Coordinates of C-alpha atoms and ligand atoms in Angstrom, one line a residue:
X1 CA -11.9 -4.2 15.7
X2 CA -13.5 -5.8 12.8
X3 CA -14.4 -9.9 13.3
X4 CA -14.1 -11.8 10.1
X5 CA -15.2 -15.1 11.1
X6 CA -14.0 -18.6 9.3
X7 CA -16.3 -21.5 9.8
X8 CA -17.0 -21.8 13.3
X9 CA -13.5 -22.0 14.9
X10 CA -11.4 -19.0 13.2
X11 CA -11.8 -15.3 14.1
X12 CA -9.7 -13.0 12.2
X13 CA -9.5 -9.5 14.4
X14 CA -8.2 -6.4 12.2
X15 CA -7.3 -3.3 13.5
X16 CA -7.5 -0.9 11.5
X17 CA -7.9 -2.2 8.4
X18 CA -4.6 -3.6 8.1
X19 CA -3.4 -5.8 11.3
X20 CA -4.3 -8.6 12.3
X21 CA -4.9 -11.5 15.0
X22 CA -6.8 -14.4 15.5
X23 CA -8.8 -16.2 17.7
X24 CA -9.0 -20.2 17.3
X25 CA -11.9 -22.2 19.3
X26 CA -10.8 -25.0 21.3
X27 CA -12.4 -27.1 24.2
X28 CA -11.1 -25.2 26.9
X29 CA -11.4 -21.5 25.3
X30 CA -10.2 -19.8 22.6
X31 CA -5.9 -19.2 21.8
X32 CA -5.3 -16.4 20.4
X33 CA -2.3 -16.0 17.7
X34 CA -0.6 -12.8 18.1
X35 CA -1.8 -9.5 20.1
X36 CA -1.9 -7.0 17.4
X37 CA -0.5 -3.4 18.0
X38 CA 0.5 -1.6 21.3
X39 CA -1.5 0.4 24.0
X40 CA -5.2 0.1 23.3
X41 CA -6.0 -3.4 21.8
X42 CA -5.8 -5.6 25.0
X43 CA -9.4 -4.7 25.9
X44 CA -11.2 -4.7 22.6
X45 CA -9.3 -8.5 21.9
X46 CA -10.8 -10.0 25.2
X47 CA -14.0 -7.9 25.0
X48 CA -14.4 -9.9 20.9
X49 CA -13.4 -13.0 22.8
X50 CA -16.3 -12.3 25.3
X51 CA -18.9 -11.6 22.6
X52 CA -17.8 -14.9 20.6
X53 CA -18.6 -16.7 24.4
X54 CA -15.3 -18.0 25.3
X55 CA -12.5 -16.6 27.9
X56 CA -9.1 -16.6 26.0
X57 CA -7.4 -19.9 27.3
X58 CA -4.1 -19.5 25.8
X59 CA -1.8 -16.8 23.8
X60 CA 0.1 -18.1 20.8
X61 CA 2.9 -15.7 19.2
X62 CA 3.8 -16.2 15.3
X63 CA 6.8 -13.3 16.0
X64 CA 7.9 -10.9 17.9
X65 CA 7.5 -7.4 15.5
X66 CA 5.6 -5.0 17.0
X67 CA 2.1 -5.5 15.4
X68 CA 1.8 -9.2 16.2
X69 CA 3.3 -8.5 19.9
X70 CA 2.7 -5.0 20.7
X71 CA -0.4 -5.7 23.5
X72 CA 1.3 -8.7 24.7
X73 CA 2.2 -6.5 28.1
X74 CA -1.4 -5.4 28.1
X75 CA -3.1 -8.7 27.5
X76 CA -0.6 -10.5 30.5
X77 CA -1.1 -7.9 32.8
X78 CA -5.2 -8.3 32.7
X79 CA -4.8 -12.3 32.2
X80 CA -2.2 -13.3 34.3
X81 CA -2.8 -16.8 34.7
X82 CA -3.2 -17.2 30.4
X83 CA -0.1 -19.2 29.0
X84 CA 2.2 -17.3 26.6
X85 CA 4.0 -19.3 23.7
X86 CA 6.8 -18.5 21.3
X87 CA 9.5 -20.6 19.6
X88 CA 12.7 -21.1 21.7
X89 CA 14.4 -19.2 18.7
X90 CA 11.7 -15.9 19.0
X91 CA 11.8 -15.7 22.7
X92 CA 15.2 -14.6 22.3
X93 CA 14.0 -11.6 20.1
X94 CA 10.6 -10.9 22.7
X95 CA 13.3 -10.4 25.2
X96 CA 15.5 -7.7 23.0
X97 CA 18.2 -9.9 22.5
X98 CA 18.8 -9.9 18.7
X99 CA 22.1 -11.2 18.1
X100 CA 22.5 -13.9 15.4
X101 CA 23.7 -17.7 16.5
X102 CA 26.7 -18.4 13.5
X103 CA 24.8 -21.2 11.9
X104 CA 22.6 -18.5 10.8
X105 CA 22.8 -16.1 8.1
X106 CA 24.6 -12.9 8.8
X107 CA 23.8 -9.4 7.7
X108 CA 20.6 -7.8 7.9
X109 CA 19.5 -7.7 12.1
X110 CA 16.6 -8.5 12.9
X111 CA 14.1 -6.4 14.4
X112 CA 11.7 -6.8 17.6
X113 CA 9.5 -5.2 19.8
X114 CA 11.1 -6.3 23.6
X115 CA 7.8 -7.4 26.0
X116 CA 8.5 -7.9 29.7
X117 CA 6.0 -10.8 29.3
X118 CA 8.1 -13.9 30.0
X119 CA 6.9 -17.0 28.0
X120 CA 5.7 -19.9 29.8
X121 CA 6.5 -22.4 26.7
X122 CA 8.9 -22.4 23.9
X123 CA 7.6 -23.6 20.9
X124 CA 9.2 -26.8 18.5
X125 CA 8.8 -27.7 15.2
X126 CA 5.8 -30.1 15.1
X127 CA 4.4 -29.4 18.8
X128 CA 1.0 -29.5 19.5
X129 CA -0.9 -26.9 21.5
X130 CA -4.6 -28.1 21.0
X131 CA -5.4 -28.9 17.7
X132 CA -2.8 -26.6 16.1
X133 CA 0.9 -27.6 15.2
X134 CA 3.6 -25.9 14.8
X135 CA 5.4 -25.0 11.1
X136 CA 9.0 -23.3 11.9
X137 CA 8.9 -21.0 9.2
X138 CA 12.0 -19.0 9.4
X139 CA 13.0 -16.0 7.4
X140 CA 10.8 -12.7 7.6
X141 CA 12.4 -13.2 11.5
X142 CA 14.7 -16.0 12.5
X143 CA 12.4 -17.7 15.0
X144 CA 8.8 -17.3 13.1
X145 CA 6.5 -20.1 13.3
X146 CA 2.9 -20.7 11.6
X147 CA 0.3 -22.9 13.0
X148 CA -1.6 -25.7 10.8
X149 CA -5.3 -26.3 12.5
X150 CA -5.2 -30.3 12.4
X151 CA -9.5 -30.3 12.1
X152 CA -9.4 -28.7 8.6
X153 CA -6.1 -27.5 7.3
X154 CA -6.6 -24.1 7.9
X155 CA -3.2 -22.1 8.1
X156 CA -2.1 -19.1 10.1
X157 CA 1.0 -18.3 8.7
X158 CA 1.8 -15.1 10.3
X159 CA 4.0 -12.8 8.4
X160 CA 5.3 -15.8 6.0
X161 CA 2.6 -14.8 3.2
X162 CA 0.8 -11.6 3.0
X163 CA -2.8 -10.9 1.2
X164 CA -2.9 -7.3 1.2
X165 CA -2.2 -5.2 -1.8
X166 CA -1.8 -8.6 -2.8
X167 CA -0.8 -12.4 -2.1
X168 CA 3.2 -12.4 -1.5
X169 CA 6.3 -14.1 0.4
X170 CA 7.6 -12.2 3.1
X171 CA 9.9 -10.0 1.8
X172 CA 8.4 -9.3 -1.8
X173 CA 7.6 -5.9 -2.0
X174 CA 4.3 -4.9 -2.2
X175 CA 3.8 -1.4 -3.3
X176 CA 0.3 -1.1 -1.5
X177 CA 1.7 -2.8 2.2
X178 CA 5.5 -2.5 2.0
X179 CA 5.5 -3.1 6.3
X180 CA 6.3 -6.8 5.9
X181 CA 8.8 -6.8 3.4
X182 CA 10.6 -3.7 4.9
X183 CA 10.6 -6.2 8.3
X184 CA 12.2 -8.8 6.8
X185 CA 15.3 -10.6 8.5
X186 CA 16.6 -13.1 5.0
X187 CA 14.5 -13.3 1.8
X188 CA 16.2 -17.0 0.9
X189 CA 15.0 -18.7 4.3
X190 CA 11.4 -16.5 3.3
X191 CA 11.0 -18.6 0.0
X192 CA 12.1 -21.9 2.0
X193 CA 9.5 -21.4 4.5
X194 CA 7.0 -20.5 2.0
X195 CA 7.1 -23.5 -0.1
X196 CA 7.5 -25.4 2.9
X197 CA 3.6 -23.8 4.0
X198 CA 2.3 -24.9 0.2
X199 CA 3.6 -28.4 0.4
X200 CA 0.8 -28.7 3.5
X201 CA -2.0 -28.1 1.1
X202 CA -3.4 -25.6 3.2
X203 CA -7.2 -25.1 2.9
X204 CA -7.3 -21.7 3.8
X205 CA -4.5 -19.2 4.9
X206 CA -4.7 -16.5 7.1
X207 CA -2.0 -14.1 7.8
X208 CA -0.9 -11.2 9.9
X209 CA -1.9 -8.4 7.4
X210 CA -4.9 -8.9 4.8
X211 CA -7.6 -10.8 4.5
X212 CA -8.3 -14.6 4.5
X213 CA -8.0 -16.8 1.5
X214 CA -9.9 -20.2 0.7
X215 CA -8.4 -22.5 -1.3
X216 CA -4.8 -20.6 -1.2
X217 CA -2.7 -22.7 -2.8
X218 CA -2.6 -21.8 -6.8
X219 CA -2.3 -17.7 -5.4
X220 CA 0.6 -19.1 -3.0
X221 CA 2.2 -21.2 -6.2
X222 CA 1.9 -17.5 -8.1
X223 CA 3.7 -15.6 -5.1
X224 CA 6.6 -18.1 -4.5
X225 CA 7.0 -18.2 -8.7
X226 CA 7.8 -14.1 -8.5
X227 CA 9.8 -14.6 -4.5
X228 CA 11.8 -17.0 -7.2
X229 CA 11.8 -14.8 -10.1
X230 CA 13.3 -11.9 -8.0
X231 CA 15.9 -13.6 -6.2
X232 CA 17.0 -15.0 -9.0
X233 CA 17.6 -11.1 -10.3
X234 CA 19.1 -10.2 -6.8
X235 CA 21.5 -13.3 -7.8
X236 CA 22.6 -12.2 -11.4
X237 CA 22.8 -8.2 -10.1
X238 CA 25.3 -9.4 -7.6
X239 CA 27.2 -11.9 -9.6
X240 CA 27.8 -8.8 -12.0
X241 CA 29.4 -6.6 -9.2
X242 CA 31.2 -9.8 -8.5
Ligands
ZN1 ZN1 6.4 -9.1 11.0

């Protein structure tokens, strides 16, 4: 795994080249947001975690597709005793339930990757798990959440924004890394939850596929203007077969 460190308490993990999870420095240990792919990536994330000098103290789950969750199983079974976190929406999905509630939009399913790892919290807006609190971000799955690091700003937004092949909202397709937008559950709730992340003047944003970004928010402006620009399209297209 390559370590792309962030100041002295962010640790971006990619496998290759193209997934990602992260490891956050608190008192007690480090959390670490997301578990990247199935099968072999439970050892090399706790070996990093070993090399950086802390045990992993906590995991944290942005949403339950199968690069952010797939060595959740792996990483429980060798840390048994390691809280797991997801939102109370997303632990519905880790569990392979994905029916929608009716309050929600209908069409599109969304997809998951069922762990037998049971949660041992369910996340809230606005909780705080050390120094990060929670963002609900809901659209590229119905339960996603991001996580704001209260000491400087820096945001881990999950799938909401992607960097690679270039800076876009969840669900924007993006010729050179299509995998998030061909994951998406509802584009509309994507663009709410993205302007929702820019109005926290994020000083740096990391996400679940590319690399990190300082000073995001004029490149985060630019992706929400074409998320805007092409639902907007989507809108007129169907208003014509209307
Ligand atoms: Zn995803």
């Amino acid at each position: 795994m390559k370590v792309t460190a962030c100041g002295d308490n962010l640790f971006q993990l990619t496998h290759l080249g193209a997934i990602n999870c992260f490891l956050v420095r608190e008192g007690d240990g480090f959390t670490l947001i997301d578990t990247s792919w199935p099968g072999s990536q439970a050892q090399p994330i706790m070996q990093e975690a070993s090399k950086l000098g802390l045990p992993i103290a906590r995991i944290l789950l942005t949403h339950a597709h199968i690069d952010h969750v797939g060595s959740l199983d792996a990483l429980h079974t060798a840390l048994p005793d390691v809280p797991v976190a997801i939102s109370e929406r997303e632990a519905r999905l880790l569990s392979g339930d994905l029916s929608l509630d009716p309050s929600e939009p209908q069409g599109k399913q969304p997809g998951a990757y069922p762990c037998k790892t049971k949660p041992t919290r369910l996340l809230h807006e606005g909780d705080r798990i050390g120094s990060l609190e929670v963002v609900a971000t809901p659209g590229h799955s119905p339960g996603h959440v991001a996580f704001l690091d209260t000491r400087d700003r820096a945001l881990i937004a999950g799938d909401a924004f992607q960097t690679l092949g270039g800076v876009a909202v969840s669900g924007t397709f993006v010729i050179l890394f299509p995998l998030p937008a061909l994951s998406t559950w509802h584009k509309g709730l994507c663009l709410e939850s993205a302007r929702k992340l820019l109005a926290l003047q994020p000083s740096l944003l990391a996400v679940g596929h590319g690399r990190m970004l300082s000073n995001p928010q004029p490149a985060m402006e630019r992706a929400i203007r074409v998320m805007e620009q092409s639902l907007a399209k989507e809108e007129r297209k169907q208003s014509r077969v209307a």
